[in-house]
Amino acid sequence: KKKKTSTGIPDVQAGSIYGGWGMCIVLYGVLGGAVIDAVGIRGCLLFSAAATGAARAALALTRSKAVALFVFFVPAALGGALGVPVLTIGVKRCSPPHARGFAFSIFYVAMNLAALVAGLLRDVFLVHVPLTPKSKPPPGLRAYMGLGAAAAALQMLVVVFFVKSGKWQEEEEEGEVGEVSTAATATTPAAAATPTTAAAEGSVSAVNLLPRGATRSSVSFDGVVSPEDASAAAASSSPGTLANGNGNENDGDGTASVSKQRHRRKQNAFSSLSSFLAAATATLRAVAGPELYKFVAMSILTVNLKSIFRHLDATLPKFVARAFGCSAPAGSIYAINPAMIMTLVPVVGAALSWLEPFDAIHYGGYISAGSPLAIAASPTLGGTAGFVALLSVGEAIWSPRW
């Protein structure tokens, strides 16, 4: 007899749905990169909270398998793709540079604290809420999902009233480039400089000050204005040349300077082509370099290691319920992981600061990879808790270095 989940879906099909949900999160995240840049951190967090809240509310109310599948693959996956990844970007952009490390530490603790509370609340709703005859899904699970929807609504309120556009990163970049561009303009004959927020193609940061007549395509990768553009800027600032409202340069008697415009267009086209070729060359060097292939190989080798955490999320609660009964505290066993991570990461990080990152990943990975053997050696609640504890010890060693 095939085992089924509380929603009536067979186990194998449920596993495929779970894997498809994860793939959708990755796909939406890759395709939505441009959307994140256009909408901004605040807008993405609002959309993520709305999509996640709607998905949880639908799962709490629906009895339709088709509706549940739609929720998994569309709003739930979209909410996941624009949730934690965007939060990570937001922490970087919305925190001052001198306190950024502390901000990420608070973020890491908050994430694990949320997982700890979620695990404990799982037992409250799914173990202590009584079952009703032929109730699928159980009332406790419905209440648990409803609480998740309420939490998403609270997140929306927090974002609306407390999250603003991130400015720290932009101000830091402008401040750094302002120094470079000011030094560059000091050597040019142009006395006047107009502020602009245009970004130089291929450059790392935004150009804050450009000489009059200079364009962002004429700025090299180090933020220094080319000599040709400096001379053009000097010519454009002479008394005999004025700029009309359309951006076309006219001489003193109103006649268009066609030759200067043609020369300027040639310079811009050449500078743009040079910037593109330089960026393409840098990309090819990075792809052809051995470090990239080492990183890819290491990522592939750790796929199975990281898949243990997916079993911790997806299959461990069902295993505990079926092996030890529906009253077994699967949520409390799961909560061992975030509790140990919050406790061990600062201690282990300080104690093993002398260890190289690769060695920490190497040895910590062995501990996490061997953790499922605890269940095989002792298929009891104690052995299951030991599995989670060993997994957490290894994670505390290798995960911060990854």
mmCIF file of C-alpha atoms in Angstrom:
data_model
loop_
_atom_site.group_PDB
_atom_site.id
_atom_site.type_symbol
_atom_site.label_atom_id
_atom_site.label_comp_id
_atom_site.label_asym_id
_atom_site.label_seq_id
_atom_site.Cartn_x
_atom_site.Cartn_y
_atom_site.Cartn_z
ATOM 1 C CA LYS A 1 0.000 0.000 0.000
ATOM 2 C CA LYS A 2 1.369 3.350 -1.013
ATOM 3 C CA LYS A 3 1.832 5.873 1.738
ATOM 4 C CA LYS A 4 0.165 9.227 1.285
ATOM 5 C CA THR A 5 0.620 12.625 2.841
ATOM 6 C CA SER A 6 -2.063 14.384 4.877
ATOM 7 C CA THR A 7 -3.328 15.993 1.661
ATOM 8 C CA GLY A 8 -3.818 12.620 -0.040
ATOM 9 C CA ILE A 9 -0.793 12.935 -2.354
ATOM 10 C CA PRO A 10 1.433 9.802 -2.642
ATOM 11 C CA ASP A 11 4.903 10.087 -1.155
ATOM 12 C CA VAL A 12 6.791 9.792 -4.443
ATOM 13 C CA GLN A 13 4.622 12.430 -6.078
ATOM 14 C CA ALA A 14 4.971 14.682 -3.026
ATOM 15 C CA GLY A 15 8.757 14.415 -3.293
ATOM 16 C CA SER A 16 8.622 15.381 -6.966
ATOM 17 C CA ILE A 17 6.413 18.364 -6.127
ATOM 18 C CA TYR A 18 8.849 19.465 -3.421
ATOM 19 C CA GLY A 19 11.766 19.237 -5.872
ATOM 20 C CA GLY A 20 9.818 21.118 -8.540
ATOM 21 C CA TRP A 21 8.993 23.834 -6.020
ATOM 22 C CA GLY A 22 12.698 24.279 -5.281
ATOM 23 C CA MET A 23 13.557 24.415 -8.990
ATOM 24 C CA CYS A 24 10.888 27.063 -9.524
ATOM 25 C CA ILE A 25 12.441 29.189 -6.773
ATOM 26 C CA VAL A 26 15.826 29.001 -8.520
ATOM 27 C CA LEU A 27 14.304 29.719 -11.945
ATOM 28 C CA TYR A 28 12.260 32.673 -10.723
ATOM 29 C CA GLY A 29 15.274 34.034 -8.874
ATOM 30 C CA VAL A 30 17.487 33.896 -11.984
ATOM 31 C CA LEU A 31 14.860 35.371 -14.304
ATOM 32 C CA GLY A 32 13.803 37.991 -11.768
ATOM 33 C CA GLY A 33 17.207 39.604 -11.327
ATOM 34 C CA ALA A 34 16.296 42.504 -13.594
ATOM 35 C CA VAL A 35 12.942 42.851 -11.826
ATOM 36 C CA ILE A 36 14.684 43.170 -8.478
ATOM 37 C CA ASP A 37 16.869 45.959 -9.847
ATOM 38 C CA ALA A 38 13.879 47.772 -11.345
ATOM 39 C CA VAL A 39 11.396 47.394 -8.477
ATOM 40 C CA GLY A 40 13.863 47.791 -5.621
ATOM 41 C CA ILE A 41 14.279 46.115 -2.249
ATOM 42 C CA ARG A 42 11.118 47.534 -0.703
ATOM 43 C CA GLY A 43 8.866 46.587 -3.593
ATOM 44 C CA CYS A 44 10.259 43.056 -3.817
ATOM 45 C CA LEU A 45 9.807 42.476 -0.087
ATOM 46 C CA LEU A 46 6.208 43.675 -0.285
ATOM 47 C CA PHE A 47 5.501 41.375 -3.220
ATOM 48 C CA SER A 48 7.228 38.453 -1.491
ATOM 49 C CA ALA A 49 5.180 38.912 1.681
ATOM 50 C CA ALA A 50 1.945 39.234 -0.296
ATOM 51 C CA ALA A 51 2.646 36.138 -2.407
ATOM 52 C CA THR A 52 3.760 34.064 0.582
ATOM 53 C CA GLY A 53 0.786 35.144 2.681
ATOM 54 C CA ALA A 54 -1.676 34.370 -0.133
ATOM 55 C CA ALA A 55 -0.082 30.957 -0.666
ATOM 56 C CA ARG A 56 -0.300 30.022 3.013
ATOM 57 C CA ALA A 57 -3.873 31.254 3.294
ATOM 58 C CA ALA A 58 -4.866 29.235 0.214
ATOM 59 C CA LEU A 59 -3.231 26.078 1.585
ATOM 60 C CA ALA A 60 -5.030 26.589 4.886
ATOM 61 C CA LEU A 61 -8.427 26.870 3.192
ATOM 62 C CA THR A 62 -8.370 24.717 0.072
ATOM 63 C CA ARG A 63 -9.141 21.011 -0.259
ATOM 64 C CA SER A 64 -8.362 20.930 -3.975
ATOM 65 C CA LYS A 65 -5.196 19.196 -5.140
ATOM 66 C CA ALA A 66 -5.104 21.338 -8.302
ATOM 67 C CA VAL A 67 -5.241 24.544 -6.268
ATOM 68 C CA ALA A 68 -2.510 23.262 -3.956
ATOM 69 C CA LEU A 69 -0.231 22.483 -6.933
ATOM 70 C CA PHE A 70 -0.816 25.936 -8.417
ATOM 71 C CA VAL A 71 -0.001 27.532 -5.072
ATOM 72 C CA PHE A 72 3.222 25.532 -4.726
ATOM 73 C CA PHE A 73 4.570 26.384 -8.166
ATOM 74 C CA VAL A 74 3.452 30.005 -8.556
ATOM 75 C CA PRO A 75 2.826 32.241 -5.505
ATOM 76 C CA ALA A 76 4.774 30.130 -2.975
ATOM 77 C CA ALA A 77 7.775 29.792 -5.300
ATOM 78 C CA LEU A 78 7.679 33.483 -6.252
ATOM 79 C CA GLY A 79 7.549 34.470 -2.593
ATOM 80 C CA GLY A 80 10.530 32.257 -1.827
ATOM 81 C CA ALA A 81 12.550 33.596 -4.758
ATOM 82 C CA LEU A 82 12.017 37.206 -3.656
ATOM 83 C CA GLY A 83 12.273 36.559 0.076
ATOM 84 C CA VAL A 84 15.573 35.644 1.718
ATOM 85 C CA PRO A 85 17.786 36.536 -1.311
ATOM 86 C CA VAL A 86 16.321 40.044 -1.452
ATOM 87 C CA LEU A 87 16.586 40.361 2.324
ATOM 88 C CA THR A 88 20.292 39.570 2.041
ATOM 89 C CA ILE A 89 20.730 42.338 -0.540
ATOM 90 C CA GLY A 90 18.671 44.677 1.615
ATOM 91 C CA VAL A 91 20.866 44.114 4.659
ATOM 92 C CA LYS A 92 23.898 45.146 2.622
ATOM 93 C CA ARG A 93 22.282 48.213 1.091
ATOM 94 C CA CYS A 94 20.412 49.470 4.141
ATOM 95 C CA SER A 95 23.236 49.205 6.662
ATOM 96 C CA PRO A 96 26.159 51.629 7.081
ATOM 97 C CA PRO A 97 29.511 50.238 5.938
ATOM 98 C CA HIS A 98 31.080 50.328 9.398
ATOM 99 C CA ALA A 99 28.221 48.249 10.899
ATOM 100 C CA ARG A 100 27.553 45.889 7.998
ATOM 101 C CA GLY A 101 29.180 42.875 9.643
ATOM 102 C CA PHE A 102 27.082 43.339 12.759
ATOM 103 C CA ALA A 103 23.950 43.741 10.611
ATOM 104 C CA PHE A 104 24.568 40.404 8.895
ATOM 105 C CA SER A 105 25.118 38.768 12.285
ATOM 106 C CA ILE A 106 21.728 40.028 13.476
ATOM 107 C CA PHE A 107 20.172 38.809 10.220
ATOM 108 C CA TYR A 108 21.701 35.342 10.685
ATOM 109 C CA VAL A 109 20.469 35.128 14.271
ATOM 110 C CA ALA A 110 16.971 36.303 13.281
ATOM 111 C CA MET A 111 16.720 33.632 10.588
ATOM 112 C CA ASN A 112 17.653 30.852 13.004
ATOM 113 C CA LEU A 113 15.387 32.265 15.716
ATOM 114 C CA ALA A 114 12.485 32.146 13.263
ATOM 115 C CA ALA A 115 13.278 28.505 12.430
ATOM 116 C CA LEU A 116 13.428 27.680 16.144
ATOM 117 C CA VAL A 117 10.032 29.244 16.853
ATOM 118 C CA ALA A 118 8.507 27.587 13.760
ATOM 119 C CA GLY A 119 9.656 24.154 14.904
ATOM 120 C CA LEU A 120 8.231 24.572 18.393
ATOM 121 C CA LEU A 121 4.936 25.955 17.082
ATOM 122 C CA ARG A 122 4.670 22.979 14.741
ATOM 123 C CA ASP A 123 4.378 20.675 17.735
ATOM 124 C CA VAL A 124 1.857 22.973 19.404
ATOM 125 C CA PHE A 125 -0.507 22.862 16.423
ATOM 126 C CA LEU A 126 0.058 19.397 14.968
ATOM 127 C CA VAL A 127 0.470 17.416 18.195
ATOM 128 C CA HIS A 128 -1.844 19.128 20.657
ATOM 129 C CA VAL A 129 -4.703 20.176 18.354
ATOM 130 C CA PRO A 130 -7.114 17.204 18.224
ATOM 131 C CA LEU A 131 -7.850 15.481 14.934
ATOM 132 C CA THR A 132 -11.349 15.244 13.486
ATOM 133 C CA PRO A 133 -12.600 12.176 11.586
ATOM 134 C CA LYS A 134 -11.511 12.107 7.944
ATOM 135 C CA SER A 135 -10.037 15.569 8.169
ATOM 136 C CA LYS A 136 -7.487 16.180 5.416
ATOM 137 C CA PRO A 137 -5.433 18.171 5.954
ATOM 138 C CA PRO A 138 -5.627 18.106 9.779
ATOM 139 C CA PRO A 139 -7.105 21.138 11.566
ATOM 140 C CA GLY A 140 -3.806 21.771 13.327
ATOM 141 C CA LEU A 141 -2.002 21.991 9.999
ATOM 142 C CA ARG A 142 -4.616 24.411 8.718
ATOM 143 C CA ALA A 143 -4.213 26.577 11.799
ATOM 144 C CA TYR A 144 -0.420 26.406 11.420
ATOM 145 C CA MET A 145 -0.622 27.625 7.802
ATOM 146 C CA GLY A 146 -3.084 30.329 8.833
ATOM 147 C CA LEU A 147 -0.596 31.559 11.416
ATOM 148 C CA GLY A 148 2.034 31.691 8.684
ATOM 149 C CA ALA A 149 -0.300 33.845 6.580
ATOM 150 C CA ALA A 150 -0.762 36.200 9.538
ATOM 151 C CA ALA A 151 3.017 36.418 9.940
ATOM 152 C CA ALA A 152 3.335 37.367 6.259
ATOM 153 C CA ALA A 153 0.750 40.119 6.755
ATOM 154 C CA LEU A 154 2.775 41.412 9.702
ATOM 155 C CA GLN A 155 5.862 41.394 7.493
ATOM 156 C CA MET A 156 4.054 43.580 4.987
ATOM 157 C CA LEU A 157 3.243 46.121 7.679
ATOM 158 C CA VAL A 158 6.863 46.173 8.841
ATOM 159 C CA VAL A 159 8.078 46.747 5.272
ATOM 160 C CA VAL A 160 5.518 49.499 4.632
ATOM 161 C CA PHE A 161 6.320 51.521 7.751
ATOM 162 C CA PHE A 162 9.976 50.783 8.451
ATOM 163 C CA VAL A 163 11.813 49.753 5.268
ATOM 164 C CA LYS A 164 13.059 52.553 3.081
ATOM 165 C CA SER A 165 15.171 52.549 -0.058
ATOM 166 C CA GLY A 166 18.742 51.463 0.616
ATOM 167 C CA LYS A 167 21.119 54.415 0.290
ATOM 168 C CA TRP A 168 24.219 53.428 2.186
ATOM 169 C CA GLN A 169 25.795 51.490 -0.656
ATOM 170 C CA GLU A 170 25.048 54.201 -3.191
ATOM 171 C CA GLU A 171 26.406 56.968 -0.980
ATOM 172 C CA GLU A 172 29.546 54.971 -0.258
ATOM 173 C CA GLU A 173 30.204 54.390 -3.953
ATOM 174 C CA GLU A 174 29.526 58.019 -4.824
ATOM 175 C CA GLY A 175 31.869 59.167 -2.077
ATOM 176 C CA GLU A 176 34.680 56.925 -3.298
ATOM 177 C CA VAL A 177 34.256 57.901 -6.924
ATOM 178 C CA GLY A 178 33.816 61.552 -6.063
ATOM 179 C CA GLU A 179 37.393 61.595 -4.811
ATOM 180 C CA VAL A 180 38.687 59.908 -7.969
ATOM 181 C CA SER A 181 36.704 62.039 -10.357
ATOM 182 C CA THR A 182 37.606 65.236 -8.508
ATOM 183 C CA ALA A 183 41.284 64.381 -8.838
ATOM 184 C CA ALA A 184 40.740 63.677 -12.523
ATOM 185 C CA THR A 185 38.958 66.936 -13.203
ATOM 186 C CA ALA A 186 41.596 68.921 -11.345
ATOM 187 C CA THR A 187 44.084 68.107 -14.118
ATOM 188 C CA THR A 188 41.814 69.146 -16.954
ATOM 189 C CA PRO A 189 41.517 72.659 -18.411
ATOM 190 C CA ALA A 190 37.773 72.637 -17.732
ATOM 191 C CA ALA A 191 37.108 74.799 -14.740
ATOM 192 C CA ALA A 192 33.439 73.908 -14.304
ATOM 193 C CA ALA A 193 32.193 70.448 -13.389
ATOM 194 C CA THR A 194 28.565 69.428 -13.287
ATOM 195 C CA PRO A 195 27.330 66.679 -10.928
ATOM 196 C CA THR A 196 25.758 63.671 -12.545
ATOM 197 C CA THR A 197 24.610 60.282 -11.341
ATOM 198 C CA ALA A 198 25.355 58.387 -14.537
ATOM 199 C CA ALA A 199 27.315 55.163 -14.142
ATOM 200 C CA ALA A 200 30.270 54.374 -16.349
ATOM 201 C CA GLU A 201 29.838 51.210 -18.387
ATOM 202 C CA GLY A 202 32.231 48.579 -17.114
ATOM 203 C CA SER A 203 33.288 50.568 -14.074
ATOM 204 C CA VAL A 204 32.804 49.306 -10.569
ATOM 205 C CA SER A 205 31.145 52.386 -9.121
ATOM 206 C CA ALA A 206 29.101 55.371 -10.204
ATOM 207 C CA VAL A 207 30.816 58.480 -11.555
ATOM 208 C CA ASN A 208 29.891 61.391 -9.380
ATOM 209 C CA LEU A 209 31.565 64.316 -11.153
ATOM 210 C CA LEU A 210 32.313 64.576 -14.863
ATOM 211 C CA PRO A 211 33.774 67.551 -16.720
ATOM 212 C CA ARG A 212 31.353 69.410 -18.925
ATOM 213 C CA GLY A 213 31.324 67.757 -22.307
ATOM 214 C CA ALA A 214 32.518 64.390 -20.978
ATOM 215 C CA THR A 215 30.256 61.391 -21.320
ATOM 216 C CA ARG A 216 30.018 58.255 -19.257
ATOM 217 C CA SER A 217 31.194 56.149 -22.194
ATOM 218 C CA SER A 218 34.397 58.160 -22.246
ATOM 219 C CA VAL A 219 35.308 57.242 -18.690
ATOM 220 C CA SER A 220 37.788 54.417 -18.353
ATOM 221 C CA PHE A 221 37.625 51.610 -15.804
ATOM 222 C CA ASP A 222 39.724 53.470 -13.279
ATOM 223 C CA GLY A 223 37.464 56.526 -13.388
ATOM 224 C CA VAL A 224 40.017 58.784 -15.207
ATOM 225 C CA VAL A 225 38.804 60.940 -18.073
ATOM 226 C CA SER A 226 40.632 60.387 -21.347
ATOM 227 C CA PRO A 227 42.875 63.193 -22.657
ATOM 228 C CA GLU A 228 40.782 63.485 -25.831
ATOM 229 C CA ASP A 229 37.639 64.075 -23.809
ATOM 230 C CA ALA A 230 39.458 66.530 -21.566
ATOM 231 C CA SER A 231 40.362 68.638 -24.582
ATOM 232 C CA ALA A 232 36.803 68.386 -25.853
ATOM 233 C CA ALA A 233 35.547 69.508 -22.455
ATOM 234 C CA ALA A 234 37.885 72.497 -22.548
ATOM 235 C CA ALA A 235 36.619 73.430 -25.980
ATOM 236 C CA SER A 236 33.016 73.086 -24.875
ATOM 237 C CA SER A 237 33.606 75.456 -21.963
ATOM 238 C CA SER A 238 35.012 78.232 -24.140
ATOM 239 C CA PRO A 239 32.994 81.452 -24.385
ATOM 240 C CA GLY A 240 32.164 80.901 -28.056
ATOM 241 C CA THR A 241 30.282 77.679 -27.455
ATOM 242 C CA LEU A 242 26.867 77.355 -25.868
ATOM 243 C CA ALA A 243 24.588 74.375 -25.317
ATOM 244 C CA ASN A 244 20.971 74.750 -26.379
ATOM 245 C CA GLY A 245 18.002 73.137 -24.673
ATOM 246 C CA ASN A 246 18.181 70.015 -26.840
ATOM 247 C CA GLY A 247 21.759 69.226 -25.957
ATOM 248 C CA ASN A 248 23.158 70.325 -29.371
ATOM 249 C CA GLU A 249 26.105 72.640 -29.324
ATOM 250 C CA ASN A 250 25.862 75.922 -31.215
ATOM 251 C CA ASP A 251 28.544 78.504 -31.751
ATOM 252 C CA GLY A 252 28.108 82.104 -30.792
ATOM 253 C CA ASP A 253 26.023 83.062 -33.849
ATOM 254 C CA GLY A 254 23.634 80.076 -33.526
ATOM 255 C CA THR A 255 25.170 77.883 -36.288
ATOM 256 C CA ALA A 256 25.389 74.172 -35.358
ATOM 257 C CA SER A 257 28.883 72.814 -34.926
ATOM 258 C CA VAL A 258 28.432 69.722 -37.134
ATOM 259 C CA SER A 259 32.080 68.756 -37.205
ATOM 260 C CA LYS A 260 32.362 68.800 -33.434
ATOM 261 C CA GLN A 261 29.243 66.651 -33.094
ATOM 262 C CA ARG A 262 30.615 64.098 -35.563
ATOM 263 C CA HIS A 263 33.945 64.029 -33.760
ATOM 264 C CA ARG A 264 32.173 63.577 -30.432
ATOM 265 C CA ARG A 265 30.071 60.686 -31.756
ATOM 266 C CA LYS A 266 33.182 58.942 -33.070
ATOM 267 C CA GLN A 267 34.886 59.350 -29.705
ATOM 268 C CA ASN A 268 31.847 57.992 -27.841
ATOM 269 C CA ALA A 269 31.519 55.014 -30.170
ATOM 270 C CA PHE A 270 35.212 54.178 -29.795
ATOM 271 C CA SER A 271 35.070 54.513 -26.004
ATOM 272 C CA SER A 272 31.949 52.322 -25.792
ATOM 273 C CA LEU A 273 33.600 49.652 -27.951
ATOM 274 C CA SER A 274 36.737 49.771 -25.816
ATOM 275 C CA SER A 275 34.703 49.392 -22.637
ATOM 276 C CA PHE A 276 32.787 46.447 -24.087
ATOM 277 C CA LEU A 277 35.973 44.697 -25.239
ATOM 278 C CA ALA A 278 37.615 45.226 -21.863
ATOM 279 C CA ALA A 279 34.586 43.798 -20.029
ATOM 280 C CA ALA A 280 34.429 40.811 -22.409
ATOM 281 C CA THR A 281 38.151 40.156 -21.913
ATOM 282 C CA ALA A 282 37.791 40.239 -18.127
ATOM 283 C CA THR A 283 34.850 37.820 -18.324
ATOM 284 C CA LEU A 284 36.775 35.397 -20.547
ATOM 285 C CA ARG A 285 39.735 35.495 -18.174
ATOM 286 C CA ALA A 286 37.455 34.679 -15.232
ATOM 287 C CA VAL A 287 35.792 31.801 -17.117
ATOM 288 C CA ALA A 288 39.088 30.409 -18.353
ATOM 289 C CA GLY A 289 40.756 30.684 -14.953
ATOM 290 C CA PRO A 290 41.197 27.567 -12.831
ATOM 291 C CA GLU A 291 39.628 29.138 -9.744
ATOM 292 C CA LEU A 292 36.152 29.152 -11.302
ATOM 293 C CA TYR A 293 36.348 25.460 -12.162
ATOM 294 C CA LYS A 294 37.565 24.653 -8.667
ATOM 295 C CA PHE A 295 34.580 26.485 -7.218
ATOM 296 C CA VAL A 296 32.140 24.684 -9.547
ATOM 297 C CA ALA A 297 33.660 21.296 -8.714
ATOM 298 C CA MET A 298 33.478 22.023 -5.007
ATOM 299 C CA SER A 299 29.840 23.119 -5.322
ATOM 300 C CA ILE A 300 28.940 19.896 -7.143
ATOM 301 C CA LEU A 301 30.703 17.769 -4.538
ATOM 302 C CA THR A 302 28.738 19.438 -1.724
ATOM 303 C CA VAL A 303 25.313 18.994 -3.359
ATOM 304 C CA ASN A 304 24.704 15.733 -1.485
ATOM 305 C CA LEU A 305 25.936 17.319 1.723
ATOM 306 C CA LYS A 306 23.483 20.197 1.436
ATOM 307 C CA SER A 307 20.673 17.826 0.442
ATOM 308 C CA ILE A 308 20.703 16.536 4.028
ATOM 309 C CA PHE A 309 19.209 19.857 5.103
ATOM 310 C CA ARG A 310 16.379 19.382 2.619
ATOM 311 C CA HIS A 311 15.645 16.035 4.228
ATOM 312 C CA LEU A 312 15.678 17.806 7.574
ATOM 313 C CA ASP A 313 12.962 20.135 6.260
ATOM 314 C CA ALA A 314 10.866 17.772 4.157
ATOM 315 C CA THR A 315 11.221 14.111 5.136
ATOM 316 C CA LEU A 316 12.263 14.116 8.797
ATOM 317 C CA PRO A 317 8.851 15.293 10.156
ATOM 318 C CA LYS A 318 7.051 12.577 8.201
ATOM 319 C CA PHE A 319 9.584 9.930 9.275
ATOM 320 C CA VAL A 320 9.170 10.874 12.947
ATOM 321 C CA ALA A 321 5.359 10.804 12.709
ATOM 322 C CA ARG A 322 5.283 7.401 11.013
ATOM 323 C CA ALA A 323 8.030 5.758 13.044
ATOM 324 C CA PHE A 324 7.148 7.069 16.495
ATOM 325 C CA GLY A 325 3.534 8.194 16.194
ATOM 326 C CA CYS A 326 1.727 11.427 15.432
ATOM 327 C CA SER A 327 2.345 12.643 18.987
ATOM 328 C CA ALA A 328 6.139 12.526 18.547
ATOM 329 C CA PRO A 329 7.770 15.983 18.855
ATOM 330 C CA ALA A 330 9.127 16.279 15.322
ATOM 331 C CA GLY A 331 9.130 20.081 15.519
ATOM 332 C CA SER A 332 11.139 20.118 18.724
ATOM 333 C CA ILE A 333 13.702 17.757 17.217
ATOM 334 C CA TYR A 334 13.954 20.022 14.192
ATOM 335 C CA ALA A 335 14.409 23.043 16.494
ATOM 336 C CA ILE A 336 17.654 21.522 17.799
ATOM 337 C CA ASN A 337 19.391 22.706 14.631
ATOM 338 C CA PRO A 338 18.694 26.475 14.837
ATOM 339 C CA ALA A 339 19.208 26.452 18.602
ATOM 340 C CA MET A 340 22.658 24.887 18.281
ATOM 341 C CA ILE A 341 23.627 27.097 15.340
ATOM 342 C CA MET A 342 22.864 30.293 17.263
ATOM 343 C CA THR A 343 24.908 28.987 20.188
ATOM 344 C CA LEU A 344 27.845 27.344 18.436
ATOM 345 C CA VAL A 345 28.642 29.621 15.496
ATOM 346 C CA PRO A 346 30.220 32.448 17.553
ATOM 347 C CA VAL A 347 32.101 29.996 19.780
ATOM 348 C CA VAL A 348 33.320 27.740 16.973
ATOM 349 C CA GLY A 349 34.208 30.715 14.799
ATOM 350 C CA ALA A 350 36.442 32.154 17.517
ATOM 351 C CA ALA A 351 37.980 28.802 18.483
ATOM 352 C CA LEU A 352 38.774 27.777 14.896
ATOM 353 C CA SER A 353 39.787 31.167 13.543
ATOM 354 C CA TRP A 354 43.244 29.758 12.823
ATOM 355 C CA LEU A 355 41.790 27.132 10.473
ATOM 356 C CA GLU A 356 41.820 27.841 6.755
ATOM 357 C CA PRO A 357 38.353 28.167 5.137
ATOM 358 C CA PHE A 358 38.834 25.152 2.876
ATOM 359 C CA ASP A 359 39.977 23.002 5.804
ATOM 360 C CA ALA A 360 36.981 24.106 7.879
ATOM 361 C CA ILE A 361 34.629 23.135 5.050
ATOM 362 C CA HIS A 362 36.546 19.874 4.604
ATOM 363 C CA TYR A 363 36.405 18.656 8.220
ATOM 364 C CA GLY A 364 33.033 20.155 9.093
ATOM 365 C CA GLY A 365 31.565 18.527 5.991
ATOM 366 C CA TYR A 366 32.659 15.098 7.249
ATOM 367 C CA ILE A 367 30.716 15.593 10.470
ATOM 368 C CA SER A 368 27.554 16.725 8.696
ATOM 369 C CA ALA A 369 27.822 13.973 6.068
ATOM 370 C CA GLY A 370 28.125 11.284 8.744
ATOM 371 C CA SER A 371 25.238 12.583 10.848
ATOM 372 C CA PRO A 372 22.498 10.347 9.275
ATOM 373 C CA LEU A 373 24.410 7.310 10.564
ATOM 374 C CA ALA A 374 23.080 8.188 14.025
ATOM 375 C CA ILE A 375 19.557 7.214 12.934
ATOM 376 C CA ALA A 376 20.838 4.026 11.315
ATOM 377 C CA ALA A 377 22.679 3.063 14.492
ATOM 378 C CA SER A 378 19.772 3.938 16.800
ATOM 379 C CA PRO A 379 16.345 4.276 15.096
ATOM 380 C CA THR A 380 14.814 5.967 18.119
ATOM 381 C CA LEU A 381 13.858 9.481 19.080
ATOM 382 C CA GLY A 382 17.237 9.802 20.782
ATOM 383 C CA GLY A 383 19.048 8.653 17.638
ATOM 384 C CA THR A 384 17.013 11.107 15.544
ATOM 385 C CA ALA A 385 17.909 13.944 17.911
ATOM 386 C CA GLY A 386 21.546 12.838 17.707
ATOM 387 C CA PHE A 387 21.392 13.069 13.925
ATOM 388 C CA VAL A 388 20.208 16.676 14.103
ATOM 389 C CA ALA A 389 22.830 17.522 16.738
ATOM 390 C CA LEU A 390 25.727 16.072 14.689
ATOM 391 C CA LEU A 391 24.447 17.811 11.582
ATOM 392 C CA SER A 392 24.377 21.109 13.473
ATOM 393 C CA VAL A 393 27.916 20.706 14.833
ATOM 394 C CA GLY A 394 29.257 20.174 11.334
ATOM 395 C CA GLU A 395 27.223 23.056 9.977
ATOM 396 C CA ALA A 396 28.594 25.389 12.642
ATOM 397 C CA ILE A 397 32.105 24.562 11.409
ATOM 398 C CA TRP A 398 31.751 24.657 7.640
ATOM 399 C CA SER A 399 28.698 26.747 6.806
ATOM 400 C CA PRO A 400 30.069 30.174 7.931
ATOM 401 C CA ARG A 401 33.204 29.555 5.855
ATOM 402 C CA TRP A 402 31.290 28.590 2.697
#
